[in-house]
Structures are given as structure tokens and as C-alpha cells.
Coordinates of C-alpha atoms in Angstrom, one line a residue:
M103 CA 0.0 0.0 0.0
A104 CA 2.8 2.4 0.9
R105 CA 4.4 1.9 -2.5
T106 CA 1.1 2.5 -4.4
A107 CA 0.6 5.8 -2.5
T108 CA 4.0 7.1 -3.7
I109 CA 3.2 6.5 -7.4
R110 CA 2.7 9.8 -9.1
D111 CA 0.2 10.4 -11.9
E112 CA 3.2 11.2 -14.1
T113 CA 4.5 7.7 -13.7
I114 CA 1.2 6.3 -14.8
L115 CA 1.0 8.7 -17.7
N116 CA 4.5 7.9 -18.9
A117 CA 3.6 4.2 -18.9
A118 CA 0.4 4.8 -20.7
R119 CA 2.1 7.0 -23.3
E120 CA 4.8 4.4 -24.0
L121 CA 2.3 1.6 -24.4
F122 CA -0.1 3.6 -26.6
L123 CA 2.8 4.5 -28.8
S124 CA 4.1 1.0 -29.1
R125 CA 0.8 -0.9 -29.2
G126 CA -1.7 1.7 -30.3
I127 CA -5.2 2.0 -28.7
A128 CA -5.2 -1.8 -28.2
A129 CA -3.0 -1.4 -25.1
T130 CA -5.2 -2.2 -22.1
T131 CA -5.5 -0.5 -18.7
A132 CA -4.2 -3.7 -17.2
D133 CA -1.1 -3.3 -19.3
V134 CA -0.6 0.3 -18.2
A135 CA -1.2 -0.6 -14.6
A136 CA 1.4 -3.4 -14.7
K137 CA 4.0 -1.2 -16.4
A138 CA 3.4 1.6 -13.9
G139 CA 3.6 -0.8 -10.9
V140 CA 0.1 -0.1 -9.6
S141 CA -3.1 -2.2 -9.5
E142 CA -5.7 -1.6 -12.1
G143 CA -8.0 -0.5 -9.3
T144 CA -5.5 2.3 -8.3
L145 CA -5.3 3.4 -11.9
F146 CA -9.1 3.7 -12.1
K147 CA -9.2 5.8 -8.9
R148 CA -7.1 8.4 -10.7
F149 CA -8.5 8.0 -14.2
K150 CA -12.1 7.0 -14.5
S151 CA -11.9 5.3 -17.9
K152 CA -9.4 4.3 -20.6
D153 CA -10.6 7.3 -22.6
E154 CA -9.7 9.7 -19.8
L155 CA -6.3 8.0 -19.4
F156 CA -5.7 8.3 -23.1
R157 CA -6.6 12.0 -23.1
A158 CA -4.4 12.7 -20.1
A159 CA -1.4 10.8 -21.5
M160 CA -1.8 12.7 -24.8
E161 CA -2.1 16.1 -23.1
A162 CA 0.7 15.5 -20.7
A163 CA 3.2 14.2 -23.4
P164 CA 4.8 17.4 -24.3
A165 CA 3.8 19.5 -21.2
D166 CA 7.3 19.8 -20.0
V167 CA 9.5 19.3 -23.0
P168 CA 13.1 20.6 -22.8
W169 CA 13.0 22.8 -25.9
I170 CA 10.1 24.9 -24.6
R171 CA 11.8 25.2 -21.2
S172 CA 15.1 26.3 -22.9
L173 CA 13.6 29.2 -24.9
P174 CA 14.0 32.0 -22.3
S175 CA 17.6 31.1 -21.6
R176 CA 18.4 31.3 -25.4
I177 CA 17.2 34.8 -25.8
G178 CA 20.0 37.2 -26.6
K179 CA 22.6 34.5 -26.3
G180 CA 24.7 32.4 -28.7
D181 CA 24.2 32.4 -32.5
V182 CA 20.6 32.8 -33.5
Q183 CA 20.9 30.4 -36.5
E184 CA 22.5 27.7 -34.3
N185 CA 19.8 28.2 -31.7
L186 CA 17.2 27.6 -34.4
V187 CA 18.9 24.5 -35.6
D188 CA 19.1 23.0 -32.1
L189 CA 15.4 24.0 -31.5
G190 CA 14.4 22.5 -34.8
L191 CA 16.0 19.1 -34.1
Q192 CA 14.2 18.9 -30.7
M193 CA 10.9 20.1 -32.2
I194 CA 11.0 17.2 -34.8
Q195 CA 11.1 14.8 -31.9
F196 CA 8.3 16.7 -30.2
F197 CA 6.1 16.2 -33.4
R198 CA 7.1 12.6 -33.6
L199 CA 5.7 12.0 -30.2
L200 CA 2.6 14.2 -30.6
M201 CA 1.2 13.3 -34.0
P202 CA 0.8 9.5 -33.5
L203 CA -1.2 10.2 -30.3
M204 CA -3.4 12.7 -32.1
M205 CA -4.0 10.4 -35.0
M206 CA -4.7 7.4 -32.8
R207 CA -7.4 9.2 -31.0
L208 CA -9.1 10.7 -34.0
S209 CA -9.0 7.4 -35.9
N210 CA -10.4 5.1 -33.2
P211 CA -14.2 5.5 -32.7
S212 CA -14.1 3.8 -29.3
V213 CA -12.2 6.8 -27.8
A214 CA -12.7 9.6 -30.3
D215 CA -16.4 10.0 -29.6
G216 CA -16.6 13.0 -32.0
K217 CA -14.3 15.2 -29.9
L218 CA -11.0 16.7 -30.9
P219 CA -7.8 15.4 -29.3
F220 CA -7.3 18.4 -27.0
D221 CA -10.8 19.2 -25.7
G222 CA -9.7 19.3 -22.1
P223 CA -9.6 22.5 -20.0
N224 CA -5.8 23.0 -20.4
P225 CA -4.3 24.8 -23.4
P226 CA -3.4 22.2 -26.0
P227 CA 0.4 21.4 -26.2
P228 CA 0.7 22.6 -29.8
L229 CA -0.8 26.0 -28.8
V230 CA 1.5 26.2 -25.8
A231 CA 4.5 25.4 -28.0
L232 CA 3.5 28.0 -30.6
Q233 CA 3.0 30.8 -28.0
N234 CA 6.4 30.1 -26.4
L235 CA 8.1 30.1 -29.7
T236 CA 6.3 33.3 -30.7
D237 CA 7.5 34.9 -27.5
F238 CA 11.1 33.8 -28.3
F239 CA 11.0 35.3 -31.8
S240 CA 9.4 38.5 -30.4
E241 CA 12.3 39.0 -27.9
E242 CA 15.0 38.3 -30.4
I243 CA 13.3 40.8 -32.8
R244 CA 13.2 43.4 -30.0
R245 CA 16.9 42.9 -29.4
G246 CA 17.7 43.4 -33.1
R247 CA 19.0 39.9 -33.6
I248 CA 16.2 39.0 -36.0
R249 CA 14.7 41.3 -38.7
A250 CA 11.6 43.3 -37.5
L251 CA 8.6 41.2 -38.7
D252 CA 5.5 39.6 -37.2
P253 CA 6.8 37.1 -34.6
S254 CA 3.7 35.0 -34.9
I255 CA 4.2 34.5 -38.6
A256 CA 7.9 33.7 -38.0
A257 CA 7.0 31.1 -35.4
R258 CA 4.3 29.5 -37.4
T259 CA 6.5 29.3 -40.5
F260 CA 9.4 27.8 -38.6
M261 CA 7.1 25.3 -36.9
A262 CA 5.2 24.4 -40.0
G263 CA 8.2 23.2 -41.9
L264 CA 9.3 21.0 -39.0
H265 CA 5.8 19.6 -38.6
S266 CA 5.6 18.8 -42.3
F267 CA 8.9 16.9 -42.2
A268 CA 7.8 14.8 -39.3
M269 CA 4.3 14.2 -40.8
M270 CA 5.7 13.1 -44.2
E271 CA 8.1 10.8 -42.4
M272 CA 5.2 9.2 -40.5
L273 CA 3.0 8.9 -43.5
L274 CA 5.7 7.4 -45.7
K275 CA 7.5 5.2 -43.2
H276 CA 6.4 2.1 -45.1
H277 CA 7.9 3.4 -48.3
G278 CA 11.5 3.8 -47.2
Q279 CA 13.3 6.4 -45.2
P280 CA 13.4 10.0 -46.4
D281 CA 16.5 11.0 -48.2
L282 CA 17.2 13.8 -45.7
S283 CA 18.4 13.3 -42.2
D284 CA 16.9 15.4 -39.4
E285 CA 20.0 17.7 -39.3
Q286 CA 20.1 18.1 -43.1
F287 CA 16.5 19.2 -43.2
V288 CA 16.7 21.5 -40.2
R289 CA 19.8 23.3 -41.3
G290 CA 18.4 23.7 -44.8
H291 CA 15.1 24.9 -43.3
V292 CA 16.9 27.5 -41.1
N293 CA 19.1 28.6 -44.0
L294 CA 16.1 29.1 -46.2
L295 CA 14.2 31.2 -43.6
W296 CA 17.3 33.2 -42.5
V297 CA 17.2 35.5 -45.6
G298 CA 13.9 36.7 -44.3
L299 CA 14.9 36.7 -40.6
T300 CA 18.3 38.4 -40.8
P301 CA 18.5 41.9 -39.4
K302 CA 18.6 44.6 -42.1
R303 CA 22.2 45.6 -41.3
G304 CA 23.3 42.0 -42.0
V305 CA 21.6 41.8 -45.5
T306 CA 24.1 41.9 -48.4

């Protein structure tokens, strides 16, 4: 009993997320409970149904991702392009985690019940990520390290390319690997955008 009381919700959600990613929605609550080291009864005391557990695991997946936490510490420091490359590589991993969970929920009638993946009370992870990235661009613009432009458009454009790369990889995974590595794509993506992001004094 003492051990069960110390199990955090995060432990259960991590176990659920791992199983849903590896087995799909076919993963059972008994599987999750066993992996988390709790009884199935304990699991249902915290999450009333498999649907609620699935939603919680999906919403919690990127709630504390390192690249979002790192944004404030990057502002005004280091090389902007290299910061964007590093962020881009981490964001591809973010999308690789997020998209299968979203698609599983939307494609499975037993849990989708006509609702969107992020119908909960908390801001959806993609929106949280976009807002934090917009704030990052806004601060770098204010400091003159990026050309004066709409930070929301810059953030959306940067994020869209990374999302597209991860999405195409997922859709085409049974047709061979893409001919670009993560780093090749991200560096090319940043270089392509940089012409529009470079401060005016740096344009040749």
C-alpha cells in the first residue's frame, strides 16, 4: 500500500504513453497498470476510464518538453541560427511524439467520440509550444538579432516546416526512409528562412 501511494500520476501517464505509442489503442488499462507498478483499481481511482487515461497521456506528453523550457535562456545568447537548428532538431522529436497520439485518438471510434484530441480544460500542447516560440521570436526581434517582422508568422512558418517533415516521415514510413536526415533538413530549413529573418544591417 505504501508503494502505491507514492506512485505519481506522471509515472502512470508515462507508462500509458509508452504503451499507446508501441501498441496503439489496443493497449489495455491492465497493461498500463502493470507497467506503472500499480493495481488496475488504483489506476481507475485516478483515471475513470481508458478514454480519460488516453486523453491525459496525450495532453501530458509534451507538457514539460526541454526545448520549450530552454527558450527563455536562449534569448540574446549564442548564435541565432545555431539556436534555431538546435530547437528544430528537438521540435521534430516533439512532433514525432505528438502526432501519432493525435491520429490514434481521431481514428479510433471507441475513444474519439466525436471530440477533438485536445478538448480538455488546459491549453493544448501545440498552442503552448507556438505561444512560447512566438515569444522567443518577439524577444529576439526586440533585441535586433532578427529582422523586424511579425513574430507569430515567423514562429508559425518555422514550426510548419518541422511539422511537415515529421508528418511526411510518419505517412511514408512504409515506403522507405526520407533521403534527408533530421539535421540536413533542419539546417536547410533554417538557412532558407534566414534570408527573411536576418536583421537589415546584415543583409548583403
